Tab-separated table of C-alpha atoms in Angstrom:
chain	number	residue	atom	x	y	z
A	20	UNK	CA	0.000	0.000	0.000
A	21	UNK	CA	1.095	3.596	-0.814
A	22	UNK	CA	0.735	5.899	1.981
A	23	UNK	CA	-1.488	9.229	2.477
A	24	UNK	CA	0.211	11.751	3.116
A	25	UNK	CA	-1.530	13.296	5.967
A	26	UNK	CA	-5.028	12.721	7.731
A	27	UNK	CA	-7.569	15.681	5.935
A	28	UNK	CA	-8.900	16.046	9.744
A	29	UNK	CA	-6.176	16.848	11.083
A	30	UNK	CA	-4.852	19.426	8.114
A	31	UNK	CA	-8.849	20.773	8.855
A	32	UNK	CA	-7.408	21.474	13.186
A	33	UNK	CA	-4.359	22.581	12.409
A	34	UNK	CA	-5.077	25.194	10.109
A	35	UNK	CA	-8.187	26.543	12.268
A	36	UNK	CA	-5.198	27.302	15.074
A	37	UNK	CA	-2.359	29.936	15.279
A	38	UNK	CA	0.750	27.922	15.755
A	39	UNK	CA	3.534	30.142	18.473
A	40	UNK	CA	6.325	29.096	20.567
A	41	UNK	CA	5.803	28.929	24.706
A	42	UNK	CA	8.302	32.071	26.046
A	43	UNK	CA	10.981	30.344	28.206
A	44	UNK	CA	10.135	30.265	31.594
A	45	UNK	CA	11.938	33.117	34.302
A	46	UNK	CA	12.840	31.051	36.796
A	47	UNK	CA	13.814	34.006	39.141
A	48	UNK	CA	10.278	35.415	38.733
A	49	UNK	CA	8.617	32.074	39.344
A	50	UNK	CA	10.711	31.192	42.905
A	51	UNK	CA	9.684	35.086	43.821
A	52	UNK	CA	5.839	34.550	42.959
A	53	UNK	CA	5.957	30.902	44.709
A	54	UNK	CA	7.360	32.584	47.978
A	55	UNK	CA	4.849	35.899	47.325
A	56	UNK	CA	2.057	33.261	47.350
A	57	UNK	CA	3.169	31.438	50.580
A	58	UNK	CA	3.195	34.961	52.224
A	59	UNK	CA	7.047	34.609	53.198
A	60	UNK	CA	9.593	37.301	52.945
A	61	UNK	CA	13.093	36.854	51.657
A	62	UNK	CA	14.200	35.721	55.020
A	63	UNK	CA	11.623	33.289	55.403
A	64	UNK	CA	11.880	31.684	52.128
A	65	UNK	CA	15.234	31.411	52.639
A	66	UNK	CA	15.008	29.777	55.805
A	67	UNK	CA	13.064	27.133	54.783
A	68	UNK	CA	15.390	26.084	51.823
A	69	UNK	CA	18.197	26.285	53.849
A	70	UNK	CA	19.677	28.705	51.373
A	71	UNK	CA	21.761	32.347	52.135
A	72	UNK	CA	18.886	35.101	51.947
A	73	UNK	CA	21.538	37.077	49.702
A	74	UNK	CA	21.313	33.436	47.615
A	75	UNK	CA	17.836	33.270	47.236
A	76	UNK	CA	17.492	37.007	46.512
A	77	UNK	CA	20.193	36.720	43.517
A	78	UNK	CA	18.304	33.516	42.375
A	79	UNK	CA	15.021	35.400	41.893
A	80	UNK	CA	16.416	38.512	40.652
A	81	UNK	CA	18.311	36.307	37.820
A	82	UNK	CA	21.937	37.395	38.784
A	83	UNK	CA	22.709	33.357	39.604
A	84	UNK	CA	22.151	30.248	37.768
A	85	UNK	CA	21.543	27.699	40.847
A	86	UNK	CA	23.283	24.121	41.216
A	87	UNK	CA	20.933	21.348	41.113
A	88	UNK	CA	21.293	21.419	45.108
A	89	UNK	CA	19.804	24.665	45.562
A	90	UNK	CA	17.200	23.785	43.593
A	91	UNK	CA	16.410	21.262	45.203
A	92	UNK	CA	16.472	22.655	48.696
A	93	UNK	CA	14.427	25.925	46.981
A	94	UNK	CA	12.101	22.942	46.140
A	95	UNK	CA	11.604	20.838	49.356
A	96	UNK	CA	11.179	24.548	51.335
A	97	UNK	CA	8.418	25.607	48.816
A	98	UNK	CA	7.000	22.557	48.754
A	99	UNK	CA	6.921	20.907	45.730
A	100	UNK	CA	9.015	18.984	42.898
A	101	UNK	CA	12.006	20.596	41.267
A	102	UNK	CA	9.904	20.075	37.209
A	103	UNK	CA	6.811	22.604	38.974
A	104	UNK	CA	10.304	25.238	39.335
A	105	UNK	CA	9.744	24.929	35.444
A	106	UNK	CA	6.263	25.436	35.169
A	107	UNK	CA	4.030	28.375	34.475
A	108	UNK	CA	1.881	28.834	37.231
A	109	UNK	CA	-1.626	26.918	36.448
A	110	UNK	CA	-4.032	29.986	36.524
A	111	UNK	CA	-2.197	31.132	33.530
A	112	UNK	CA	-3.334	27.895	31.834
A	113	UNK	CA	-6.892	28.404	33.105
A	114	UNK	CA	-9.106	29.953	30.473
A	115	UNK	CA	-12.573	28.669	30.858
A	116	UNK	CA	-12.960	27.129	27.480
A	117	UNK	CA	-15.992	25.041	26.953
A	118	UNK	CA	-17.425	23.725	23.663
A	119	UNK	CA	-21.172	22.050	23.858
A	120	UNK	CA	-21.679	19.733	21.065
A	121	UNK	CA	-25.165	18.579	20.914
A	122	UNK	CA	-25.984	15.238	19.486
A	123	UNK	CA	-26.125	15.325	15.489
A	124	UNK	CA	-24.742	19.275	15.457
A	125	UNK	CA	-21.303	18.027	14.906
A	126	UNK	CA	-19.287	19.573	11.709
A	127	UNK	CA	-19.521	16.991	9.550
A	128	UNK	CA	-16.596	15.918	6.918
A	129	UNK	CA	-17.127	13.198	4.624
A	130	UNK	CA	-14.525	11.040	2.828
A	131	UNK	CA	-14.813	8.021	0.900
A	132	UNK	CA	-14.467	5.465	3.649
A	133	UNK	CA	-15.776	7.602	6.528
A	134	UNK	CA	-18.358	9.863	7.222
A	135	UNK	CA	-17.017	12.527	9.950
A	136	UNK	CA	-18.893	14.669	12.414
A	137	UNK	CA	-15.949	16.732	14.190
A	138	UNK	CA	-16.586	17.914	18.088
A	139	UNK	CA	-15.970	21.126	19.525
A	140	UNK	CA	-15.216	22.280	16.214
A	141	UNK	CA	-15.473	26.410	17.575
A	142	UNK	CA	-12.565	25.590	19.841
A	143	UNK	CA	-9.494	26.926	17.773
A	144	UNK	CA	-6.181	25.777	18.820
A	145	UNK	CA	-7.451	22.623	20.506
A	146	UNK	CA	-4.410	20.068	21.709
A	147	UNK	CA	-7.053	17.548	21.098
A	148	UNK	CA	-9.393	16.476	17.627
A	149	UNK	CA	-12.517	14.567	18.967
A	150	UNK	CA	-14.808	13.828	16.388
A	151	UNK	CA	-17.466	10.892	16.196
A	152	UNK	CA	-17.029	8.756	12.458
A	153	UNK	CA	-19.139	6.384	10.823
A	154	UNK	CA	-17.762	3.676	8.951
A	155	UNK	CA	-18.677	2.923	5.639
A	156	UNK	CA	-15.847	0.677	4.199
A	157	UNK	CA	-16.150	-2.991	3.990
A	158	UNK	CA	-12.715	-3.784	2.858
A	159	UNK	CA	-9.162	-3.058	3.285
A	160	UNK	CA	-9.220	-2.492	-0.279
A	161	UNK	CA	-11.556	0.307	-0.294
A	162	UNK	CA	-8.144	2.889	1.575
A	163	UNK	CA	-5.835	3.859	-0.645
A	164	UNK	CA	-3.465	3.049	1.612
A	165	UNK	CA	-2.260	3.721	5.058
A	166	UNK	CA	-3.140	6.584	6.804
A	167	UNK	CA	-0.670	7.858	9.786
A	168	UNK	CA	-0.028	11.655	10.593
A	169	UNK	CA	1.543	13.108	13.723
A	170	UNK	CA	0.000	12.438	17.391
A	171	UNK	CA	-1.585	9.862	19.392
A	172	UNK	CA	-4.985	8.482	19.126
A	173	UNK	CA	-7.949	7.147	21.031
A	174	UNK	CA	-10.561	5.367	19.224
A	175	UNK	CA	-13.807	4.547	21.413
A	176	UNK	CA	-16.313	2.160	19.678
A	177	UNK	CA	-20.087	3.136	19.791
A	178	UNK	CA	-22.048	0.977	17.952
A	179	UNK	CA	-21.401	-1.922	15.731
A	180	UNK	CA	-18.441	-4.436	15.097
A	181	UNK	CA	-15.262	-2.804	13.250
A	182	UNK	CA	-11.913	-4.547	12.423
A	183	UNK	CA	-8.537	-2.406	13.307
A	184	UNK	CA	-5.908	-2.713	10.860
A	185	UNK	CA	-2.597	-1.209	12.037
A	186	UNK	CA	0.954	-1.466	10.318
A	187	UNK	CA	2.763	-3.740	12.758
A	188	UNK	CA	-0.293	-5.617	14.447
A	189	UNK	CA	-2.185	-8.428	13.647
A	190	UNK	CA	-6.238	-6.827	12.546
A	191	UNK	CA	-7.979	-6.834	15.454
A	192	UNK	CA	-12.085	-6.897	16.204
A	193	UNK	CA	-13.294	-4.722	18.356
A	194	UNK	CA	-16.831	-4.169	19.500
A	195	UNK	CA	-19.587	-1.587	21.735
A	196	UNK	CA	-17.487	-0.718	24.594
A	197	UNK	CA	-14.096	-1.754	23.339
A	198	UNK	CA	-11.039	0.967	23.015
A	199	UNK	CA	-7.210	0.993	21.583
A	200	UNK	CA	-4.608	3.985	21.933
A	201	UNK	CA	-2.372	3.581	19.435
A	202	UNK	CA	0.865	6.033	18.010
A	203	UNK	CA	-0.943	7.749	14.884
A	204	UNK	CA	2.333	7.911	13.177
A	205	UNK	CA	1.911	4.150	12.555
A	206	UNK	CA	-0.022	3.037	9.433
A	207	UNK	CA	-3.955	2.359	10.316
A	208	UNK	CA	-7.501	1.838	8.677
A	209	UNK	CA	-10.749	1.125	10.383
A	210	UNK	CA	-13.654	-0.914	8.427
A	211	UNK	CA	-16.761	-1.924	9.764
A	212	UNK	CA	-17.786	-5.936	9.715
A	213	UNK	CA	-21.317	-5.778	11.159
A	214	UNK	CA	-24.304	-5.338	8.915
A	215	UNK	CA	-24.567	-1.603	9.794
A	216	UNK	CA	-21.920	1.163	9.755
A	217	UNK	CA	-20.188	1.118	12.936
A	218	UNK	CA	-19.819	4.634	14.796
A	219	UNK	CA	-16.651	5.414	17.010
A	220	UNK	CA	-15.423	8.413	18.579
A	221	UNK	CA	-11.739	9.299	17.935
A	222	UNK	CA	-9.639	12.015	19.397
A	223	UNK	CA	-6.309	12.540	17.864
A	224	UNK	CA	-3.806	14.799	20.044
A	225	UNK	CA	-2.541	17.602	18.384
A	226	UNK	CA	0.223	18.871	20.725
Protein backbone atom coordinates (compact mmCIF):
# COMPACT_ATOMS: atom_id res chain seq x y z
CA UNK A 1 0.00 0.00 0.00
CA UNK A 2 1.09 3.60 -0.81
CA UNK A 3 0.74 5.90 1.98
CA UNK A 4 -1.49 9.23 2.48
CA UNK A 5 0.21 11.75 3.12
CA UNK A 6 -1.53 13.30 5.97
CA UNK A 7 -5.03 12.72 7.73
CA UNK A 8 -7.57 15.68 5.93
CA UNK A 9 -8.90 16.05 9.74
CA UNK A 10 -6.18 16.85 11.08
CA UNK A 11 -4.85 19.43 8.11
CA UNK A 12 -8.85 20.77 8.86
CA UNK A 13 -7.41 21.47 13.19
CA UNK A 14 -4.36 22.58 12.41
CA UNK A 15 -5.08 25.19 10.11
CA UNK A 16 -8.19 26.54 12.27
CA UNK A 17 -5.20 27.30 15.07
CA UNK A 18 -2.36 29.94 15.28
CA UNK A 19 0.75 27.92 15.76
CA UNK A 20 3.53 30.14 18.47
CA UNK A 21 6.33 29.10 20.57
CA UNK A 22 5.80 28.93 24.71
CA UNK A 23 8.30 32.07 26.05
CA UNK A 24 10.98 30.34 28.21
CA UNK A 25 10.14 30.27 31.59
CA UNK A 26 11.94 33.12 34.30
CA UNK A 27 12.84 31.05 36.80
CA UNK A 28 13.81 34.01 39.14
CA UNK A 29 10.28 35.41 38.73
CA UNK A 30 8.62 32.07 39.34
CA UNK A 31 10.71 31.19 42.91
CA UNK A 32 9.68 35.09 43.82
CA UNK A 33 5.84 34.55 42.96
CA UNK A 34 5.96 30.90 44.71
CA UNK A 35 7.36 32.58 47.98
CA UNK A 36 4.85 35.90 47.32
CA UNK A 37 2.06 33.26 47.35
CA UNK A 38 3.17 31.44 50.58
CA UNK A 39 3.20 34.96 52.22
CA UNK A 40 7.05 34.61 53.20
CA UNK A 41 9.59 37.30 52.95
CA UNK A 42 13.09 36.85 51.66
CA UNK A 43 14.20 35.72 55.02
CA UNK A 44 11.62 33.29 55.40
CA UNK A 45 11.88 31.68 52.13
CA UNK A 46 15.23 31.41 52.64
CA UNK A 47 15.01 29.78 55.80
CA UNK A 48 13.06 27.13 54.78
CA UNK A 49 15.39 26.08 51.82
CA UNK A 50 18.20 26.28 53.85
CA UNK A 51 19.68 28.70 51.37
CA UNK A 52 21.76 32.35 52.13
CA UNK A 53 18.89 35.10 51.95
CA UNK A 54 21.54 37.08 49.70
CA UNK A 55 21.31 33.44 47.62
CA UNK A 56 17.84 33.27 47.24
CA UNK A 57 17.49 37.01 46.51
CA UNK A 58 20.19 36.72 43.52
CA UNK A 59 18.30 33.52 42.37
CA UNK A 60 15.02 35.40 41.89
CA UNK A 61 16.42 38.51 40.65
CA UNK A 62 18.31 36.31 37.82
CA UNK A 63 21.94 37.39 38.78
CA UNK A 64 22.71 33.36 39.60
CA UNK A 65 22.15 30.25 37.77
CA UNK A 66 21.54 27.70 40.85
CA UNK A 67 23.28 24.12 41.22
CA UNK A 68 20.93 21.35 41.11
CA UNK A 69 21.29 21.42 45.11
CA UNK A 70 19.80 24.66 45.56
CA UNK A 71 17.20 23.79 43.59
CA UNK A 72 16.41 21.26 45.20
CA UNK A 73 16.47 22.65 48.70
CA UNK A 74 14.43 25.93 46.98
CA UNK A 75 12.10 22.94 46.14
CA UNK A 76 11.60 20.84 49.36
CA UNK A 77 11.18 24.55 51.33
CA UNK A 78 8.42 25.61 48.82
CA UNK A 79 7.00 22.56 48.75
CA UNK A 80 6.92 20.91 45.73
CA UNK A 81 9.01 18.98 42.90
CA UNK A 82 12.01 20.60 41.27
CA UNK A 83 9.90 20.08 37.21
CA UNK A 84 6.81 22.60 38.97
CA UNK A 85 10.30 25.24 39.33
CA UNK A 86 9.74 24.93 35.44
CA UNK A 87 6.26 25.44 35.17
CA UNK A 88 4.03 28.38 34.48
CA UNK A 89 1.88 28.83 37.23
CA UNK A 90 -1.63 26.92 36.45
CA UNK A 91 -4.03 29.99 36.52
CA UNK A 92 -2.20 31.13 33.53
CA UNK A 93 -3.33 27.89 31.83
CA UNK A 94 -6.89 28.40 33.11
CA UNK A 95 -9.11 29.95 30.47
CA UNK A 96 -12.57 28.67 30.86
CA UNK A 97 -12.96 27.13 27.48
CA UNK A 98 -15.99 25.04 26.95
CA UNK A 99 -17.43 23.73 23.66
CA UNK A 100 -21.17 22.05 23.86
CA UNK A 101 -21.68 19.73 21.06
CA UNK A 102 -25.16 18.58 20.91
CA UNK A 103 -25.98 15.24 19.49
CA UNK A 104 -26.12 15.32 15.49
CA UNK A 105 -24.74 19.28 15.46
CA UNK A 106 -21.30 18.03 14.91
CA UNK A 107 -19.29 19.57 11.71
CA UNK A 108 -19.52 16.99 9.55
CA UNK A 109 -16.60 15.92 6.92
CA UNK A 110 -17.13 13.20 4.62
CA UNK A 111 -14.52 11.04 2.83
CA UNK A 112 -14.81 8.02 0.90
CA UNK A 113 -14.47 5.46 3.65
CA UNK A 114 -15.78 7.60 6.53
CA UNK A 115 -18.36 9.86 7.22
CA UNK A 116 -17.02 12.53 9.95
CA UNK A 117 -18.89 14.67 12.41
CA UNK A 118 -15.95 16.73 14.19
CA UNK A 119 -16.59 17.91 18.09
CA UNK A 120 -15.97 21.13 19.53
CA UNK A 121 -15.22 22.28 16.21
CA UNK A 122 -15.47 26.41 17.58
CA UNK A 123 -12.56 25.59 19.84
CA UNK A 124 -9.49 26.93 17.77
CA UNK A 125 -6.18 25.78 18.82
CA UNK A 126 -7.45 22.62 20.51
CA UNK A 127 -4.41 20.07 21.71
CA UNK A 128 -7.05 17.55 21.10
CA UNK A 129 -9.39 16.48 17.63
CA UNK A 130 -12.52 14.57 18.97
CA UNK A 131 -14.81 13.83 16.39
CA UNK A 132 -17.47 10.89 16.20
CA UNK A 133 -17.03 8.76 12.46
CA UNK A 134 -19.14 6.38 10.82
CA UNK A 135 -17.76 3.68 8.95
CA UNK A 136 -18.68 2.92 5.64
CA UNK A 137 -15.85 0.68 4.20
CA UNK A 138 -16.15 -2.99 3.99
CA UNK A 139 -12.72 -3.78 2.86
CA UNK A 140 -9.16 -3.06 3.29
CA UNK A 141 -9.22 -2.49 -0.28
CA UNK A 142 -11.56 0.31 -0.29
CA UNK A 143 -8.14 2.89 1.57
CA UNK A 144 -5.84 3.86 -0.65
CA UNK A 145 -3.47 3.05 1.61
CA UNK A 146 -2.26 3.72 5.06
CA UNK A 147 -3.14 6.58 6.80
CA UNK A 148 -0.67 7.86 9.79
CA UNK A 149 -0.03 11.66 10.59
CA UNK A 150 1.54 13.11 13.72
CA UNK A 151 0.00 12.44 17.39
CA UNK A 152 -1.59 9.86 19.39
CA UNK A 153 -4.99 8.48 19.13
CA UNK A 154 -7.95 7.15 21.03
CA UNK A 155 -10.56 5.37 19.22
CA UNK A 156 -13.81 4.55 21.41
CA UNK A 157 -16.31 2.16 19.68
CA UNK A 158 -20.09 3.14 19.79
CA UNK A 159 -22.05 0.98 17.95
CA UNK A 160 -21.40 -1.92 15.73
CA UNK A 161 -18.44 -4.44 15.10
CA UNK A 162 -15.26 -2.80 13.25
CA UNK A 163 -11.91 -4.55 12.42
CA UNK A 164 -8.54 -2.41 13.31
CA UNK A 165 -5.91 -2.71 10.86
CA UNK A 166 -2.60 -1.21 12.04
CA UNK A 167 0.95 -1.47 10.32
CA UNK A 168 2.76 -3.74 12.76
CA UNK A 169 -0.29 -5.62 14.45
CA UNK A 170 -2.18 -8.43 13.65
CA UNK A 171 -6.24 -6.83 12.55
CA UNK A 172 -7.98 -6.83 15.45
CA UNK A 173 -12.09 -6.90 16.20
CA UNK A 174 -13.29 -4.72 18.36
CA UNK A 175 -16.83 -4.17 19.50
CA UNK A 176 -19.59 -1.59 21.73
CA UNK A 177 -17.49 -0.72 24.59
CA UNK A 178 -14.10 -1.75 23.34
CA UNK A 179 -11.04 0.97 23.02
CA UNK A 180 -7.21 0.99 21.58
CA UNK A 181 -4.61 3.98 21.93
CA UNK A 182 -2.37 3.58 19.43
CA UNK A 183 0.87 6.03 18.01
CA UNK A 184 -0.94 7.75 14.88
CA UNK A 185 2.33 7.91 13.18
CA UNK A 186 1.91 4.15 12.56
CA UNK A 187 -0.02 3.04 9.43
CA UNK A 188 -3.96 2.36 10.32
CA UNK A 189 -7.50 1.84 8.68
CA UNK A 190 -10.75 1.13 10.38
CA UNK A 191 -13.65 -0.91 8.43
CA UNK A 192 -16.76 -1.92 9.76
CA UNK A 193 -17.79 -5.94 9.72
CA UNK A 194 -21.32 -5.78 11.16
CA UNK A 195 -24.30 -5.34 8.91
CA UNK A 196 -24.57 -1.60 9.79
CA UNK A 197 -21.92 1.16 9.76
CA UNK A 198 -20.19 1.12 12.94
CA UNK A 199 -19.82 4.63 14.80
CA UNK A 200 -16.65 5.41 17.01
CA UNK A 201 -15.42 8.41 18.58
CA UNK A 202 -11.74 9.30 17.93
CA UNK A 203 -9.64 12.01 19.40
CA UNK A 204 -6.31 12.54 17.86
CA UNK A 205 -3.81 14.80 20.04
CA UNK A 206 -2.54 17.60 18.38
CA UNK A 207 0.22 18.87 20.72
Amino acid sequence: MSDQASHPLIRVARDTGESGTPEPLDLGARVRELRKARGWTLEQAAKQAGLARSTLSKIENGQMSPTYDALKKLALGLEISVPQLFTPPLRERINGRMALTKSGEGAPKATSTYEHELLAEQLSQKRMLPYRARIRARSIEEFGGWVRHDGEEFLYVLTGVIRLYTEFYEPIEMRRGDTAYYDATMGHNVISVSAEDATILWVTSLA
